[in-house]
Coordinates of C-alpha atoms in Angstrom, one line a residue:
X127 CA 57.6 85.7 106.0
X128 CA 57.5 82.3 104.5
X129 CA 60.3 81.6 102.0
X130 CA 62.7 84.2 103.3
X131 CA 66.2 83.3 102.1
X132 CA 69.4 83.2 103.9
X133 CA 73.0 83.7 102.8
X134 CA 75.2 86.6 101.9
X135 CA 76.1 87.6 98.3
X136 CA 75.3 84.2 96.7
X137 CA 73.5 83.8 93.4
X138 CA 70.1 83.3 94.9
X139 CA 70.3 86.4 97.0
X140 CA 71.3 88.6 94.0
X141 CA 68.6 87.0 91.8
X142 CA 66.0 87.8 94.5
X143 CA 67.2 91.4 94.6
X144 CA 67.1 91.8 90.9
X145 CA 63.6 90.4 90.8
X146 CA 62.4 92.9 93.3
X147 CA 64.2 96.3 93.0
X148 CA 62.5 97.2 89.7
X149 CA 59.3 97.8 91.8
X150 CA 60.9 100.8 93.5
X151 CA 64.2 99.6 95.0
X152 CA 65.1 97.5 98.0
X153 CA 66.1 98.5 101.6
X154 CA 68.3 97.1 104.3
X155 CA 68.1 97.3 108.0
X156 CA 71.4 96.7 109.7
X157 CA 71.4 95.7 113.4
X158 CA 74.4 95.0 115.6
X159 CA 74.4 93.8 119.2
X160 CA 77.8 94.3 120.6
X161 CA 77.2 91.7 123.2
X162 CA 75.1 88.5 122.9
X163 CA 71.7 89.0 124.5
X164 CA 69.0 86.4 124.6
X165 CA 66.2 89.0 125.1
X166 CA 67.3 90.9 122.0
X167 CA 67.7 87.8 119.9
X168 CA 64.2 86.6 120.9
X169 CA 62.7 90.0 120.1
X170 CA 64.5 90.1 116.7
X171 CA 63.1 86.6 115.8
X172 CA 59.6 87.6 116.7
X173 CA 59.8 90.8 114.7
X174 CA 61.2 89.2 111.6
X175 CA 58.5 86.5 111.7
X176 CA 55.9 89.2 111.3
X177 CA 57.5 91.3 108.6
X178 CA 55.7 90.7 105.2
X179 CA 58.2 92.7 103.1
X180 CA 61.3 91.0 104.5
X181 CA 62.7 88.7 101.8
X182 CA 66.3 88.0 102.9
X183 CA 68.2 87.9 106.2
X184 CA 71.8 87.2 107.2
X185 CA 73.7 87.0 110.4
X186 CA 77.5 87.4 110.8
X187 CA 78.3 86.9 114.5
X188 CA 76.3 89.8 116.1
X189 CA 75.8 91.7 112.9
X190 CA 72.4 91.2 111.2
X191 CA 71.2 92.3 107.7
X192 CA 67.5 92.3 106.8
X193 CA 66.5 93.0 103.2
X194 CA 63.1 94.5 102.3
X195 CA 61.3 95.0 99.0
X196 CA 58.1 96.9 98.1
X197 CA 55.2 96.0 95.9
X198 CA 53.7 98.2 93.2
X199 CA 51.1 99.9 95.3
X200 CA 53.2 100.2 98.5
X201 CA 54.7 103.3 99.9
X202 CA 58.3 104.3 98.8
X203 CA 60.9 101.9 100.0
X204 CA 62.3 104.3 102.5
X205 CA 58.9 104.5 104.2
X206 CA 58.6 100.7 104.1
X207 CA 61.9 100.3 106.1
X208 CA 61.1 103.2 108.3
X209 CA 58.0 101.5 109.5
X210 CA 59.7 98.2 109.8
X211 CA 62.4 99.8 111.9
X212 CA 59.8 101.4 114.2
X213 CA 58.2 98.0 114.7
X214 CA 61.6 96.5 115.5
X215 CA 62.2 99.3 118.0
X216 CA 58.9 98.6 119.7
X217 CA 59.6 94.8 119.9
X218 CA 63.1 95.3 121.4
X219 CA 61.9 97.8 124.0
X220 CA 59.1 95.6 125.1
X221 CA 61.5 92.7 125.4
X222 CA 64.0 94.7 127.4
X223 CA 61.4 96.2 129.7
X224 CA 60.3 92.7 130.6
X225 CA 63.9 92.0 131.6
X226 CA 64.1 94.9 134.0
X227 CA 65.3 98.5 133.9
X228 CA 69.0 97.9 134.3
X229 CA 69.0 95.2 131.6
X230 CA 67.1 97.6 129.2
X231 CA 69.7 100.3 129.6
X232 CA 72.5 97.9 129.0
X233 CA 70.8 96.5 125.9
X234 CA 70.3 99.9 124.5
X235 CA 73.9 100.9 125.0
X236 CA 75.0 97.8 123.2
X237 CA 72.7 98.3 120.1
X238 CA 73.5 100.0 116.8
X239 CA 71.2 100.3 113.8
X240 CA 71.6 101.6 110.2
X241 CA 69.5 101.7 107.1
X242 CA 70.1 102.1 103.4
X243 CA 68.4 101.6 100.1
X244 CA 69.5 100.6 96.6
X245 CA 68.0 100.7 93.1
X246 CA 68.8 99.1 89.8
X247 CA 72.3 100.2 88.8
X248 CA 73.0 102.7 86.0
X249 CA 74.9 101.5 82.9
X250 CA 78.4 100.5 83.8
X251 CA 77.8 99.4 87.4
X252 CA 77.3 95.8 88.5
X253 CA 74.4 94.8 90.7
X254 CA 76.9 93.3 93.2
X255 CA 78.7 96.6 93.6
X256 CA 75.4 98.5 94.2
X257 CA 74.3 95.9 96.8
X258 CA 77.7 95.9 98.5
X259 CA 77.7 99.7 98.8
X260 CA 74.2 99.6 100.3
X261 CA 75.4 97.2 103.0
X262 CA 78.4 99.4 103.8
X263 CA 76.2 102.5 103.9
X264 CA 73.9 100.9 106.5
X265 CA 76.9 99.9 108.6
X266 CA 78.2 103.5 108.3
X267 CA 74.9 104.9 109.4
X268 CA 75.0 102.8 112.5
X269 CA 78.3 104.4 113.5
X270 CA 76.7 107.9 113.5
X271 CA 73.1 107.5 114.5
X272 CA 71.6 105.7 117.4
X273 CA 67.9 105.0 116.6
X274 CA 66.7 105.1 120.3
X275 CA 65.6 108.6 121.1
X276 CA 67.0 109.9 124.4
X277 CA 63.8 111.8 125.3
X278 CA 61.7 108.7 124.8
X279 CA 64.0 106.8 127.1
X280 CA 63.8 109.3 129.8
X281 CA 60.1 109.7 129.6
X282 CA 59.4 106.0 129.4
X283 CA 57.6 106.3 126.1
X284 CA 58.2 103.3 123.9
X285 CA 55.6 103.5 121.2
X286 CA 57.5 105.0 118.3
X287 CA 60.9 105.6 116.9
X288 CA 62.0 109.3 117.0
X289 CA 61.1 110.8 113.6
X290 CA 64.1 113.1 113.5
X291 CA 66.4 110.3 114.4
X292 CA 65.1 108.1 111.7
X293 CA 65.0 111.0 109.3
X294 CA 68.7 111.4 109.6
X295 CA 69.2 107.7 108.9
X296 CA 66.9 107.6 105.9
X297 CA 68.1 110.8 104.4
X298 CA 71.7 109.7 104.7
X299 CA 70.8 106.4 102.9
X300 CA 69.1 108.2 100.0
X301 CA 72.4 108.9 98.4
X302 CA 73.0 109.4 94.7
X303 CA 75.4 107.3 92.6
X304 CA 78.2 109.6 93.5
X305 CA 77.5 109.3 97.2
X306 CA 77.6 105.5 96.8
X307 CA 81.1 105.4 95.5
X308 CA 82.7 108.6 96.6
X309 CA 83.9 107.5 100.0
X310 CA 86.0 104.7 98.5
X311 CA 88.1 107.0 96.4
X312 CA 90.0 108.7 99.2
X313 CA 92.8 107.2 101.3
X314 CA 94.1 103.9 100.2
X315 CA 94.9 101.5 103.0
X316 CA 97.0 98.4 102.4
X317 CA 95.6 95.1 103.5
X318 CA 98.9 94.4 105.2
X319 CA 97.8 96.8 108.0
X320 CA 95.0 94.4 108.9
X321 CA 97.2 91.3 109.1
X322 CA 97.1 89.5 112.5
X323 CA 98.9 86.3 113.5
X324 CA 97.0 83.2 112.6
X325 CA 97.7 79.5 113.7
X326 CA 99.9 77.7 111.2
X327 CA 100.4 74.0 110.7
X328 CA 102.8 72.2 108.3
X329 CA 101.4 70.2 105.5
X330 CA 102.3 66.9 107.3
X331 CA 100.2 67.8 110.3
X332 CA 97.3 65.4 111.2
X333 CA 93.6 66.4 111.5
X334 CA 93.7 65.4 115.2
X335 CA 96.4 68.0 115.9
X336 CA 94.2 70.7 114.4
X337 CA 91.2 69.5 116.3
X338 CA 93.2 69.6 119.5
X339 CA 94.0 73.3 118.9
X340 CA 90.4 74.1 118.4
X341 CA 89.3 72.2 121.5
X342 CA 91.9 73.9 123.7
X343 CA 91.7 77.4 122.2
X344 CA 88.2 78.8 121.9
X345 CA 89.3 81.9 120.1
X346 CA 91.0 80.0 117.2
X347 CA 88.6 80.1 114.3
X348 CA 90.8 78.4 111.7
X349 CA 94.3 77.4 110.8
X350 CA 96.6 78.0 107.8
X351 CA 98.5 75.1 106.2
X352 CA 101.9 76.1 105.0
X353 CA 104.7 74.5 103.0
X354 CA 108.1 76.1 103.5
X355 CA 106.5 79.2 104.9
X356 CA 104.1 79.6 101.9
X357 CA 100.4 79.2 102.5
X358 CA 98.8 76.3 100.6
X359 CA 95.4 76.0 102.3
X360 CA 93.1 76.8 105.1
X361 CA 90.9 74.9 107.5
X362 CA 88.1 76.7 109.4
X363 CA 86.9 75.4 112.7
X364 CA 83.3 75.2 111.6
X365 CA 84.1 73.1 108.6
X366 CA 86.2 70.7 110.7
X367 CA 83.5 70.3 113.3
X368 CA 80.9 69.6 110.6
X369 CA 83.1 66.8 109.1
X370 CA 83.9 65.2 112.5
X371 CA 80.3 65.4 113.7
X372 CA 79.0 62.7 111.4
X373 CA 78.7 59.0 112.5
X374 CA 82.0 58.0 110.8
X375 CA 83.7 61.4 111.0
X376 CA 86.4 60.7 113.5
X377 CA 87.5 57.3 112.3
X378 CA 87.5 58.6 108.7
X379 CA 89.5 61.8 109.2
X380 CA 91.1 61.8 112.6
X381 CA 94.6 60.4 111.6
X382 CA 94.6 61.7 108.1
X383 CA 96.9 64.5 106.9
X384 CA 95.2 67.9 107.2
X385 CA 96.0 68.6 103.5
X386 CA 93.4 65.9 102.6
X387 CA 90.5 68.0 104.0
X388 CA 91.8 71.6 103.8
X389 CA 90.5 74.2 101.4
X390 CA 93.3 74.3 98.9
X391 CA 92.0 77.4 97.1
X392 CA 91.9 80.1 99.8
X393 CA 92.1 83.8 99.0
X394 CA 95.7 84.7 99.2
X395 CA 96.7 88.3 98.6
X396 CA 99.9 90.4 98.8
X397 CA 100.2 92.8 101.7
X398 CA 100.5 95.8 99.2
X399 CA 97.0 95.3 97.8
X400 CA 94.4 97.9 99.0
X401 CA 91.7 96.9 101.4
X402 CA 89.1 98.0 98.9
X403 CA 90.5 95.6 96.3
X404 CA 90.7 92.8 98.7
X405 CA 87.1 93.3 99.9
X406 CA 85.9 93.0 96.3
X407 CA 87.9 89.8 95.8
X408 CA 86.6 88.4 99.1
X409 CA 82.9 89.2 98.3
X410 CA 83.3 87.5 94.9
X411 CA 84.2 84.2 96.4
X412 CA 81.8 81.2 96.4
X413 CA 79.3 81.4 99.2
X414 CA 80.8 78.4 101.0
X415 CA 84.1 80.4 101.5
X416 CA 82.6 83.8 102.0
X417 CA 83.5 84.1 105.7
X418 CA 86.9 82.4 105.5
X419 CA 89.7 84.6 106.5
X420 CA 91.9 86.2 103.9
X421 CA 95.5 85.1 103.9
X422 CA 98.1 87.9 103.5
X423 CA 101.6 87.3 102.3
X424 CA 104.9 89.3 102.1
X425 CA 107.3 88.2 99.4
X426 CA 105.2 85.0 99.0
X427 CA 105.5 84.0 102.7
X428 CA 102.7 84.0 105.3
X429 CA 102.4 87.4 107.0
X430 CA 99.1 87.0 108.7
X431 CA 95.4 86.9 108.0
X432 CA 92.4 89.3 108.1
X433 CA 88.8 88.4 108.9
X434 CA 85.9 89.6 106.8
X435 CA 84.7 91.6 109.7
X436 CA 87.9 93.5 110.1
X437 CA 87.9 94.3 106.3
X438 CA 84.3 95.5 106.4
X439 CA 85.0 97.6 109.5
X440 CA 88.1 99.1 107.8
X441 CA 86.0 100.0 104.8
X442 CA 83.4 101.6 107.0
X443 CA 86.0 103.7 108.7
X444 CA 87.4 104.8 105.3
X445 CA 84.0 105.8 104.1
X446 CA 83.3 107.6 107.4
X447 CA 86.5 109.6 107.1
X448 CA 86.0 110.3 103.4
X449 CA 82.4 111.5 104.2
X450 CA 83.8 113.9 106.8
X451 CA 85.8 115.8 104.2
X452 CA 83.6 115.2 101.2
X453 CA 82.0 118.0 99.2
X454 CA 78.4 118.1 100.4
X455 CA 76.9 118.7 97.0
X456 CA 78.4 115.7 95.2
X457 CA 79.7 113.5 98.0
X458 CA 83.1 113.4 96.2
X459 CA 86.4 113.8 98.2
X460 CA 87.3 117.4 99.0
X461 CA 90.6 119.2 99.1
X462 CA 92.1 117.3 102.0
X463 CA 91.6 114.0 100.2
X464 CA 92.8 115.5 96.9
X465 CA 96.1 116.6 98.5
X466 CA 96.6 113.2 100.1
X467 CA 95.9 111.4 96.8
X468 CA 98.4 113.6 94.9
X469 CA 101.1 113.1 97.5
X470 CA 100.5 109.4 97.4
X471 CA 100.8 109.3 93.6
X472 CA 104.0 111.4 93.5
X473 CA 105.5 109.1 96.2
X474 CA 104.9 106.1 94.0
X475 CA 107.1 107.6 91.3
X476 CA 104.9 106.1 88.5
X477 CA 103.5 108.0 85.5
X478 CA 100.0 109.4 86.0
X479 CA 97.7 112.1 84.6
X480 CA 95.8 114.9 86.3
X481 CA 92.7 116.3 84.7
X482 CA 91.2 119.6 85.9
X483 CA 87.6 120.1 84.7
X484 CA 85.5 123.3 85.1
X485 CA 82.5 124.8 83.4
X486 CA 82.6 127.9 81.2
X487 CA 79.8 130.5 81.6
X488 CA 78.5 128.8 84.7
X489 CA 77.7 132.1 86.4
X490 CA 75.5 133.0 83.4
X491 CA 73.7 129.7 83.6
X492 CA 73.1 130.1 87.4
X493 CA 71.7 133.6 86.8
X494 CA 69.4 132.5 84.0
X495 CA 68.2 129.1 85.2
X496 CA 68.5 129.3 89.0
X497 CA 70.9 127.9 91.6
X498 CA 68.9 124.6 91.8
X499 CA 69.6 123.9 88.2
X500 CA 73.1 125.1 88.7
X501 CA 73.6 122.5 91.4
X502 CA 72.2 119.8 89.1
X503 CA 74.6 120.8 86.4
X504 CA 77.5 120.5 88.9
X505 CA 76.3 117.0 89.9
X506 CA 76.0 116.1 86.2
X507 CA 79.6 116.9 85.6
X508 CA 80.7 114.8 88.6
X509 CA 78.6 111.9 87.4
X510 CA 80.0 112.3 83.9
X511 CA 83.6 112.0 85.2
X512 CA 82.7 109.0 87.2
X513 CA 80.9 107.3 84.3
X514 CA 83.7 107.8 81.8
X515 CA 86.4 106.6 84.3
X516 CA 84.3 103.5 85.0
X517 CA 84.2 102.8 81.3
X518 CA 87.8 103.7 80.4
X519 CA 89.8 103.8 83.6
X520 CA 90.8 101.4 86.4
X521 CA 89.9 100.8 90.0
X522 CA 92.8 103.0 91.2
X523 CA 91.4 106.2 89.5
X524 CA 90.5 109.1 91.7
X525 CA 87.9 111.9 91.4
X526 CA 87.7 114.9 93.7
X527 CA 85.5 118.0 93.9
X528 CA 87.6 121.1 94.5
X529 CA 84.6 123.3 94.9
X530 CA 82.0 125.1 92.8
X531 CA 82.2 123.8 89.3
X532 CA 85.8 122.7 89.6
X533 CA 86.7 119.0 89.6
X534 CA 89.9 116.9 89.5
X535 CA 90.6 113.4 88.2
X536 CA 93.7 111.3 88.5
X537 CA 94.2 108.4 86.2
X538 CA 96.6 106.5 84.0
X539 CA 98.6 108.6 81.6
X540 CA 98.0 106.1 78.8
X541 CA 94.2 106.6 78.7
X542 CA 94.0 110.3 79.7
X543 CA 93.7 111.8 76.2
X544 CA 91.0 109.4 75.0
X545 CA 89.2 110.0 78.3
X546 CA 89.2 113.8 77.8
X547 CA 87.9 113.4 74.2
X548 CA 85.1 111.1 75.5
X549 CA 84.2 113.6 78.3
X550 CA 83.9 116.5 75.9
X551 CA 81.7 114.5 73.5
X552 CA 79.4 113.3 76.3
X553 CA 79.2 116.7 77.9
X554 CA 78.4 118.6 74.6
X555 CA 75.6 116.1 73.9
X556 CA 74.2 116.0 77.4
X557 CA 74.3 119.8 78.2
X558 CA 71.4 120.5 75.8
X559 CA 69.0 118.9 78.2
X560 CA 69.8 121.5 80.8
X561 CA 68.3 124.4 78.7
X562 CA 64.7 123.2 79.0
X563 CA 64.2 123.2 75.2
X564 CA 65.4 126.8 74.8
X565 CA 67.7 127.7 71.9
X566 CA 70.9 129.4 73.2
X567 CA 72.8 131.7 70.9
X568 CA 74.4 134.3 73.3
X569 CA 75.7 134.2 76.9
X570 CA 77.2 136.7 79.3
X571 CA 80.8 136.6 80.3
X572 CA 82.0 137.4 83.8
X573 CA 82.1 141.1 82.9
X574 CA 78.4 141.2 81.8
X575 CA 79.2 141.4 78.1
X576 CA 77.0 139.5 75.7
X577 CA 79.0 137.1 73.5
X578 CA 78.0 134.6 70.8
X579 CA 78.1 131.2 72.4
X580 CA 75.7 128.3 72.3
X581 CA 75.7 127.9 76.1
X582 CA 77.9 126.3 78.8
X583 CA 81.1 124.6 77.7
X584 CA 83.7 122.4 79.3
X585 CA 87.3 123.2 79.8
X586 CA 89.8 120.4 80.6
X587 CA 93.4 120.9 81.7
X588 CA 95.4 117.7 81.2
X589 CA 98.8 117.3 82.8
X590 CA 100.9 114.2 82.1
X591 CA 103.7 113.3 84.5
X592 CA 106.4 110.7 83.6
X593 CA 107.2 109.7 87.2
X594 CA 110.7 111.0 87.0
X595 CA 110.8 114.8 86.8
X596 CA 110.8 116.3 90.4
X597 CA 107.2 117.3 91.3
X598 CA 105.3 118.6 94.3
X599 CA 101.6 118.9 95.0
X600 CA 101.9 122.7 94.9
X601 CA 103.2 122.8 91.3
X602 CA 100.1 120.9 89.9
X603 CA 97.6 123.7 90.7
X604 CA 99.9 126.3 89.3
X605 CA 100.3 124.5 86.0
X606 CA 96.6 123.7 85.9
X607 CA 95.7 127.4 86.4
X608 CA 97.9 128.3 83.4
X609 CA 96.3 125.6 81.2
X610 CA 92.8 126.7 82.4
X611 CA 93.5 130.3 81.3
X612 CA 94.5 129.0 77.8
X613 CA 91.5 126.7 77.6
X614 CA 89.0 129.5 78.5
X615 CA 90.4 131.7 75.8
X616 CA 89.3 129.2 73.2
X617 CA 85.8 128.7 71.8
X618 CA 83.8 125.6 72.7
X619 CA 84.6 122.6 74.9
X620 CA 88.4 122.0 74.8
X621 CA 91.2 120.2 76.4
X622 CA 94.7 121.8 76.8
X623 CA 97.5 119.4 77.4
X624 CA 101.0 119.8 78.9
X625 CA 103.7 117.4 79.7
X626 CA 105.0 118.1 83.2
X627 CA 108.7 118.5 82.7
X628 CA 111.6 120.8 83.7
X629 CA 111.0 122.9 80.5
X630 CA 107.1 122.6 80.5
X631 CA 107.0 122.3 76.7
X632 CA 104.5 120.5 74.5
X633 CA 101.3 122.4 75.1
X634 CA 98.5 121.8 72.6
X635 CA 94.8 122.0 72.1
X636 CA 92.7 118.8 71.4

């Protein structure tokens, strides 16, 4: 394991990942000890020293991330991390057994593990976002699946990890592009909900005053420097201790104003920003500031701070909740999340657009090409929506899977028409690959009648709301059903548009 790197989301780490994942992806094993345990740490160090495919590791308090690669002739990456996880299990069990039965049971209770994999991103996605989602996936798996098989514990067997248990972990990590991102497009949580009190010092305070706080309060991890209530900098305990530990540290800094050594470019965000947005900003910081708390303001004044750990845990909770209600075929938010999103948008009273998308002659396609290909076609439509929104939309856009071949997208009104045109063009071009080279000239409608069509087409119902006309979530499906009927009466892939207003005028075909 010589040359294994350390550090989280810095340039070297991303470069190492990019150099490796073209050989068949990379994998991560996430390990968390809820309590510090010397036996567990010793076993972990012994295990990692023997892992040949381990190329990066990182520890954040009691959270550990281990990144693995594969070589050209190796097994698939999921098998590589499966076997590495089995070896870790064996190492931990042996260490705990040496510490006594009671200690072993306590250690197992305080352990969580998760795994995930990642591959080179498709067009339009950054490497950083793919890796970030992989990390969150592994943390999410640890919340659901405990890798220590209960039957093994009771029988005293400690030779192998339970296959079914690991299979759940590995299968959950083998998610498509849609599964990677779907969980983050559900409920929006404001960062202000994570704000907690944080020690504050005025700009005139001396370094010695801050040092005294850290010496007398073990839980204090940093302080915020404010000027008239507005945050202007931050000083973390670790950095201060590093500065004072040198031979001339104390005489050089002890009586100096804290503003001389503080970080004067902390991440400061308004309480109304979403946790997802803030997590992206936090992970984009320089490595030296990556674990600094995020400062949260209200009307420009200090409102509190959020740790990176609390942000990641909140993101994991959001993903877990979204996964609970997600459509199992695509991983996209289901009807519960769709209703929440529509209510949230209406409450904001700002213009938005709703796009309903469904496939024409999908039953015919299922009957001719089989349900497996039908499922692939549904996934393709979901990926198409996500891809076009990535290209033309913004981070606040939403995609949901109503069921079957019906999808919904919520986006800015200003880009909705151009988005629909792009969707139709991309769909009509890509659908040809789903016919296996066959030339299609006729299809069956729902009544079994043969009609002249060149195959499956796409119907889009676009509704534009100005943010002013009274609107409820129940009215949107009714209007969409009317537009859908109009669209399906037309030949080819089409978009029918309506301005949501008291008179409901302005319908047109694009």
